[in-house]
Amino acid sequence: MRCVILGSGNIGTDLMIKLLKGTDASGSGATPLELVALVGIDPDSDGLARAKSLGIDGPHEGPQWILDHADDIDMMFDATSAYVHARHYKEYEEANIVAVDLTPAARGPRVIAAVNLTEHLDSPNINMVTCGGQATTPMVFAINRAIDRLPYAEMVSTVASKSAGPGTRQNIDEFTKTTSMALREIGGAETSKAIIILNPAEPPIMMRNTVFAALPEGSDHDAVIESIFAMEKDVQQYVPGYRLKNPPVIEEGPFNTPGGVVPHRAVVLLEVKGAGDYLPPYAGNLDIMTAAAQRIGEAIAYHRADQKAGA
Amino acid sequence: MTTPDYRLIDSTLRDGSHAISHQYYAEDVVRIVKGLDAAGVQVIEIAHGDGLGGSSFNYGFSAVPEKELIARACEVTTNAKIACLLLPGIGLADDLREVNELGVSVARIAVHCTEADVTEQHIKVAKSLGMEAIGFLMMAHMNSPEGLVEQALLMQSYGADTIYIADSAGAMITEDVRRRVNALVEALEVPVGVHAHNNLAMAVSNSIAAYQEGARNLDGTSAGLGAGAGNCPTEILAAVSTKYGIETGVDPLALMDLAEEVVRPLMPRQQVIDRAGLILGYAGVYGSFLLHAERAAERYNVSQAEILLELGRRQAVGGQEDMIIDVALELARKHAEAEETQA
């Protein structure tokens, strides 16, 4: 599948380097994604210069360039901003270009790569929630599948100040609201909360995520732990730096959660170390987005190829 | 009545909430608000200890939804304004809208002392609602006077009416406070405030020094109830101010009655500077970690002091309470490994 990346900032450039490796997100086969261009708006940007030095087209005409070359493009990854995506997403759809949206614009159905990867393969637009959502929703899902019901789930994401861009900073409510919604809609929690903290320590800290889950009376704790470990492996398939910093623990309450009083909680302490492709390893929050975007793009590509073969 | 020389903001019902693990009930709120209001306190802050929306696994669940308590506070106050605190990333702009409807007229937007640009959205929302917006720079010992000025200027540019620095770790000595307040007063057009903690037994003297350098807003809590070894006790601040000849506009005796008769009986323990409290100030660790670290230490059979020192080494900032469990598990593992090696 022929694809372009829109946005020549940190995220777009990191995704470019991942795609140019030639291997798929799991690192085990060849990627079905053929990168045609990294599209920016600033001809002097470091990302576009990097693209050209790697032999990739690096136009600076923004969304218009994509639309002008629509016949040669099947998919676009949007690494700009919610505002830019909201303005142009219909045009991509009309031009028959699938959009994998890394911004919080939330125009298409939400996909968490380790949970509902195959649910929306025919959608013209996929939204990737948030970095914290990609990191923690899988664990909420893993806990929920091991118990009868999950009355409440909570995530706390701490990222290095240096890796939190102006988009996140100017609209931090968007991050917490969108992430919290994913914990319910995709993770399966009945109620939820998301928290984000920025830490300016030097050297910068690795991205940390903690998931707390309310365990009702009678929950099988061993099954919860086992399910968490299994999910760690699933996410590691496309984010090698994703790991449980400590083994998951079950703590005794009672806890007066918004979903009711529960006797126990599960605590999952995660660290995400980036692959260090373009961004430094501490920026695991950005790496998990680009790795998941590649994973999702490839799933769509395989699905399209299957459809063609079947037709 | 003479005009007070500084404005006193009492945070018993917000920062004090940490010390009682966020277990305030409506009757406590009514008695404390009435007492503070009658004593002449101008602003009363109320919210979960970690601000609006703080009720969570990470920070502890409130016994009573904070908005119910805030509504009661707004009902019973006569002269005092009701304030709230919000940390972007924990609370939402929607929370500000809701509490403004209830009658809250002052919004303190709190952030780690290097991350002021995260407050733009919430300061602007507060202003658009007609609230007074106060920028609140936490853990101020972790930034230089020049660095704080830079951050404060950002908040001023977003429309903040007052800028506070908070010694959230109770880690500053008087000289640290003087230099920071002096730099801010010089650089800002808006008034400056100081929120002190008592981990190094300097809360009252630091507050007075802040006033002498030009701070015109000071924080306290009744009986010092609050995170870490406690806050600047409102009644002591009022008494000491009076002895300095600084007009406070409040009645120190009425505040002493409130502390003694209403607040102390609520306290599971008195605010003392024990080893853990002192370590917070000594190592510059966020005060709210104290009780969470105590619980984790019990749960995993490790030392509370060791947990706090490690959090200091990791440069953990306010809000990272989840790292307490992380550190406790790692300490427990190290101890287990050490025992195995010995055996």
Coordinates of C-alpha atoms in Angstrom, one line a residue, chain B:
Chain B
M1 CA -12.0 48.5 60.2
T2 CA -8.5 49.0 58.8
T3 CA -7.5 47.5 55.5
P4 CA -5.5 44.3 55.9
D5 CA -1.8 44.5 54.8
Y6 CA -2.1 41.1 53.1
R7 CA -4.9 38.8 52.0
L8 CA -5.2 35.6 54.0
I9 CA -6.3 32.5 52.1
D10 CA -7.2 29.6 54.3
S11 CA -6.8 26.1 52.8
T12 CA -7.9 23.9 55.7
L13 CA -10.7 22.4 53.5
R14 CA -8.3 21.8 50.6
D15 CA -4.7 21.2 51.6
G16 CA -5.9 20.0 55.0
S17 CA -7.8 17.3 53.3
H18 CA -4.6 15.4 52.7
A19 CA -4.0 14.9 56.4
I20 CA -7.4 13.3 56.9
S21 CA -7.1 11.3 53.7
H22 CA -9.9 13.4 52.0
Q23 CA -12.6 12.3 54.6
Y24 CA -14.4 15.6 55.1
Y25 CA -18.1 15.5 55.8
A26 CA -20.7 18.3 55.3
E27 CA -20.9 19.1 59.0
D28 CA -17.1 19.6 59.2
V29 CA -17.3 22.0 56.2
V30 CA -20.1 24.0 57.7
R31 CA -18.3 24.5 61.0
I32 CA -15.0 25.3 59.5
V33 CA -16.4 27.8 57.0
K34 CA -18.5 29.5 59.6
G35 CA -15.5 29.7 61.9
L36 CA -13.2 31.1 59.3
D37 CA -15.8 33.5 57.9
A38 CA -16.6 34.8 61.4
A39 CA -12.9 35.3 62.2
G40 CA -12.6 37.6 59.1
V41 CA -10.7 35.3 56.7
Q42 CA -11.2 36.7 53.2
V43 CA -10.8 33.6 51.1
I44 CA -11.6 30.0 51.9
E45 CA -10.3 27.3 49.6
I46 CA -12.1 24.0 49.3
A47 CA -11.6 20.9 47.1
H48 CA -10.1 17.5 47.2
G49 CA -6.5 17.9 48.4
D50 CA -5.2 17.3 44.9
G51 CA -7.7 19.8 43.5
L52 CA -11.0 19.4 41.7
G53 CA -11.3 15.9 40.3
G54 CA -8.6 14.6 42.6
S55 CA -10.7 11.9 44.1
S56 CA -9.0 8.8 42.6
F57 CA -7.1 5.6 43.4
N58 CA -3.9 7.5 43.0
Y59 CA -4.7 10.3 45.5
G60 CA -7.4 8.7 47.6
F61 CA -11.2 8.8 47.1
S62 CA -13.2 11.6 48.9
A63 CA -15.7 10.4 51.5
V64 CA -18.2 12.9 50.1
P65 CA -18.2 14.2 46.5
E66 CA -16.3 17.5 46.7
K67 CA -19.0 19.4 44.8
E68 CA -21.5 18.6 47.5
L69 CA -19.1 20.0 50.1
I70 CA -18.3 23.0 47.9
A71 CA -22.0 23.7 47.6
R72 CA -22.4 23.7 51.4
A73 CA -19.4 26.1 51.8
C74 CA -21.0 28.5 49.3
E75 CA -24.3 28.4 51.1
V76 CA -22.9 29.1 54.6
T77 CA -20.3 31.8 53.9
T78 CA -21.3 35.4 54.4
N79 CA -18.3 37.5 53.6
A80 CA -15.5 35.1 52.7
K81 CA -15.1 34.2 49.1
I82 CA -15.0 30.5 48.2
A83 CA -12.0 29.4 46.2
C84 CA -11.0 26.1 44.6
L85 CA -7.8 24.6 43.3
L86 CA -7.3 22.8 40.1
L87 CA -4.3 20.9 38.6
P88 CA -4.6 20.7 34.8
G89 CA -4.1 17.0 34.0
I90 CA -6.2 16.0 37.0
G91 CA -9.2 18.3 37.0
L92 CA -11.0 19.7 34.0
A93 CA -12.2 23.1 32.8
D94 CA -15.7 21.6 33.1
D95 CA -15.1 21.3 36.8
L96 CA -14.4 25.0 37.0
R97 CA -17.7 25.7 35.2
E98 CA -19.6 23.5 37.6
V99 CA -18.1 25.0 40.8
N100 CA -18.6 28.5 39.5
E101 CA -22.3 27.7 39.2
L102 CA -22.2 26.7 42.8
G103 CA -20.8 30.1 43.8
V104 CA -17.0 29.6 43.8
S105 CA -15.4 32.9 42.7
V106 CA -11.7 32.3 42.9
A107 CA -9.9 29.6 40.9
R108 CA -6.3 28.6 41.8
I109 CA -4.7 26.9 38.8
A110 CA -1.8 24.8 40.1
V111 CA 1.1 23.3 38.2
H112 CA 4.6 22.2 38.7
C113 CA 6.9 25.2 38.8
T114 CA 8.4 24.6 35.3
E115 CA 5.2 23.8 33.4
A116 CA 3.2 27.1 33.4
D117 CA 2.2 26.8 29.8
V118 CA -0.2 24.0 30.8
T119 CA -2.4 26.4 32.7
E120 CA -3.3 28.7 29.8
Q121 CA -6.6 26.8 29.0
H122 CA -7.8 26.8 32.6
I123 CA -6.8 30.3 33.5
K124 CA -8.6 31.6 30.5
V125 CA -11.7 29.6 31.3
A126 CA -11.7 30.9 34.8
K127 CA -11.4 34.4 33.5
S128 CA -14.2 33.9 31.0
L129 CA -16.4 32.8 33.9
G130 CA -15.7 36.0 35.7
M131 CA -13.6 34.3 38.4
E132 CA -10.4 35.6 39.9
A133 CA -7.7 33.4 38.5
I134 CA -4.6 32.7 40.6
G135 CA -1.6 31.0 39.1
F136 CA -0.1 28.6 41.6
L137 CA 3.5 27.4 41.0
M138 CA 4.1 24.2 43.0
M139 CA 7.4 22.8 44.3
A140 CA 8.9 26.3 43.9
H141 CA 12.2 25.2 45.5
M142 CA 12.9 23.3 42.3
N143 CA 13.2 26.4 40.2
S144 CA 15.4 29.4 40.4
P145 CA 14.1 32.9 41.0
E146 CA 14.7 33.7 37.4
G147 CA 13.0 30.5 36.2
L148 CA 10.0 31.3 38.4
V149 CA 9.8 34.8 37.0
E150 CA 9.7 33.3 33.5
Q151 CA 6.9 30.9 34.4
A152 CA 4.9 33.6 36.3
L153 CA 5.1 35.9 33.4
L154 CA 3.5 33.3 31.2
M155 CA 0.6 32.9 33.7
Q156 CA 0.3 36.7 33.9
S157 CA 0.0 36.8 30.1
Y158 CA -2.8 34.3 30.2
G159 CA -4.7 36.6 32.5
A160 CA -3.8 35.4 36.0
D161 CA -4.8 38.1 38.6
T162 CA -2.3 36.9 41.2
I163 CA 0.7 34.5 41.1
Y164 CA 1.6 32.2 44.0
I165 CA 4.6 30.2 44.7
A166 CA 4.0 27.1 46.8
D167 CA 6.7 25.5 48.9
S168 CA 5.0 22.2 48.4
A169 CA 7.9 20.2 49.9
G170 CA 8.4 22.6 52.8
A171 CA 12.0 22.7 51.6
M172 CA 12.8 26.4 51.5
I173 CA 14.8 28.3 54.1
T174 CA 14.0 32.0 54.5
E175 CA 16.7 33.1 52.1
D176 CA 15.2 31.0 49.4
V177 CA 11.8 32.5 49.9
R178 CA 13.1 36.1 50.0
R179 CA 15.0 35.8 46.8
R180 CA 12.1 34.2 44.9
V181 CA 9.5 36.6 46.2
N182 CA 11.7 39.6 45.6
A183 CA 12.3 38.6 42.0
L184 CA 8.6 38.0 41.4
V185 CA 7.5 41.3 42.9
E186 CA 10.0 43.1 40.8
A187 CA 9.0 41.5 37.6
L188 CA 5.2 41.1 37.8
E189 CA 2.4 43.6 37.5
V190 CA 0.1 41.4 39.5
P191 CA 0.3 40.6 43.3
V192 CA 2.4 37.8 44.6
G193 CA 1.5 35.1 47.1
V194 CA 3.2 32.4 49.1
H195 CA 2.0 29.0 50.3
A196 CA 4.2 27.6 52.9
H197 CA 4.7 24.2 54.5
N198 CA 6.2 23.4 57.9
N199 CA 8.5 20.4 57.2
L200 CA 11.5 22.5 58.3
A201 CA 9.6 24.4 61.0
M202 CA 9.9 27.5 58.9
A203 CA 6.3 28.0 57.6
V204 CA 5.4 31.0 59.7
S205 CA 8.8 32.7 59.5
N206 CA 8.9 32.2 55.7
S207 CA 5.5 33.6 55.3
I208 CA 6.4 36.7 57.3
A209 CA 9.6 37.1 55.2
A210 CA 7.5 36.8 52.1
Y211 CA 5.3 39.6 53.3
Q212 CA 8.4 41.7 54.0
E213 CA 9.6 41.1 50.4
G214 CA 6.3 42.3 49.0
A215 CA 4.0 39.2 48.9
R216 CA 0.5 40.4 49.6
N217 CA -1.3 37.0 49.7
L218 CA -0.4 34.4 52.3
D219 CA -1.9 30.9 52.9
G220 CA -2.6 29.0 56.0
T221 CA -4.6 26.1 57.4
S222 CA -6.2 25.8 60.7
A223 CA -4.0 24.0 63.2
G224 CA -1.6 23.6 60.3
L225 CA -3.7 20.7 59.0
G226 CA -2.2 19.7 55.7
A227 CA 0.2 17.7 53.6
G228 CA 3.5 16.7 55.0
A229 CA 4.3 18.0 58.5
G230 CA 1.5 20.5 57.8
N231 CA 0.9 24.0 56.5
C232 CA 1.5 27.4 57.9
P233 CA -1.0 27.4 60.7
T234 CA -3.5 30.2 60.1
E235 CA -3.9 31.1 63.8
I236 CA -0.2 31.3 64.4
L237 CA 0.3 33.4 61.2
A238 CA -2.4 35.8 62.4
A239 CA -0.9 36.0 65.9
V240 CA 2.7 36.5 64.7
S241 CA 1.6 39.1 62.1
T242 CA -0.1 41.1 64.8
K243 CA 3.0 41.1 66.9
Y244 CA 5.0 42.3 63.8
G245 CA 2.4 45.1 63.5
I246 CA 1.1 43.7 60.3
E247 CA -2.6 44.2 59.9
T248 CA -4.4 41.0 59.0
G249 CA -8.0 41.8 59.2
V250 CA -8.7 38.6 61.1
D251 CA -9.2 37.9 64.8
P252 CA -6.4 35.7 66.0
L253 CA -8.3 34.6 69.1
A254 CA -11.3 33.4 67.0
L255 CA -8.9 31.5 64.8
M256 CA -7.3 29.9 67.8
D257 CA -10.8 28.8 69.0
L258 CA -11.6 27.3 65.6
A259 CA -8.2 25.4 65.6
E260 CA -8.7 24.1 69.1
E261 CA -12.3 23.3 69.2
V262 CA -13.3 22.3 65.7
V263 CA -10.2 21.3 63.7
R264 CA -8.0 19.5 66.3
P265 CA -10.8 17.1 67.3
L266 CA -11.0 16.1 63.6
M267 CA -7.3 15.3 63.3
P268 CA -6.3 11.6 63.4
R269 CA -2.9 12.9 64.6
Q270 CA -1.5 16.3 65.5
Q271 CA 0.8 17.9 62.9
V272 CA 4.3 17.3 64.2
I273 CA 7.6 17.3 62.4
D274 CA 8.6 13.7 62.8
R275 CA 11.3 11.9 60.8
A276 CA 9.2 11.4 57.7
G277 CA 8.0 15.0 57.7
L278 CA 11.4 16.4 58.2
I279 CA 12.8 14.2 55.4
L280 CA 10.2 15.8 53.0
G281 CA 11.7 19.2 53.7
Y282 CA 15.3 18.0 53.9
A283 CA 15.2 16.1 50.6
G284 CA 12.7 18.3 48.9
V285 CA 9.9 15.8 48.4
Y286 CA 6.2 16.6 47.7
G287 CA 4.4 16.8 51.0
S288 CA 1.3 14.9 49.9
F289 CA 3.4 11.8 49.4
L290 CA 3.7 11.4 53.2
L291 CA 0.7 9.3 54.1
H292 CA 0.7 7.3 50.9
A293 CA 4.3 6.4 51.6
E294 CA 3.3 5.4 55.1
R295 CA 0.6 3.0 53.8
A296 CA 2.9 1.5 51.1
A297 CA 5.7 1.0 53.7
E298 CA 3.3 -1.0 55.9
R299 CA 1.9 -2.9 52.9
Y300 CA 5.3 -4.0 51.5
N301 CA 7.2 -4.0 54.8
V302 CA 9.8 -1.4 53.8
S303 CA 10.9 1.9 55.3
Q304 CA 8.8 5.0 54.8
A305 CA 11.9 7.1 55.0
E306 CA 13.7 5.1 52.3
I307 CA 10.6 5.5 50.0
L308 CA 10.6 9.2 50.5
L309 CA 14.4 9.6 49.9
E310 CA 14.2 7.5 46.7
L311 CA 11.3 9.7 45.4
G312 CA 13.5 12.7 46.0
R313 CA 16.3 11.1 44.1
R314 CA 13.9 10.4 41.2
Q315 CA 12.9 14.0 41.2
A316 CA 9.2 13.0 41.4
V317 CA 6.8 15.9 41.1
G318 CA 3.4 16.5 42.6
G319 CA 0.8 14.0 41.3
Q320 CA 3.2 11.1 40.9
E321 CA 1.8 9.2 43.9
D322 CA 1.8 6.0 41.8
M323 CA 5.6 6.0 42.0
I324 CA 5.3 5.4 45.7
I325 CA 4.1 1.8 45.0
D326 CA 6.7 1.5 42.4
V327 CA 9.5 2.5 44.8
A328 CA 8.1 0.3 47.6
L329 CA 8.0 -2.8 45.3
E330 CA 11.6 -2.1 44.2
L331 CA 12.8 -1.7 47.8
A332 CA 11.0 -4.9 48.8
R333 CA 12.6 -6.8 46.0
K334 CA 16.1 -5.4 46.8
H335 CA 15.7 -6.4 50.4
A336 CA 14.6 -9.9 49.4
E337 CA 17.6 -10.3 47.1
A338 CA 20.0 -9.1 49.7
E339 CA 18.6 -11.6 52.2
E340 CA 19.0 -14.4 49.7
T341 CA 22.6 -13.5 49.1
Q342 CA 23.2 -13.5 52.8
A343 CA 21.6 -16.9 53.1

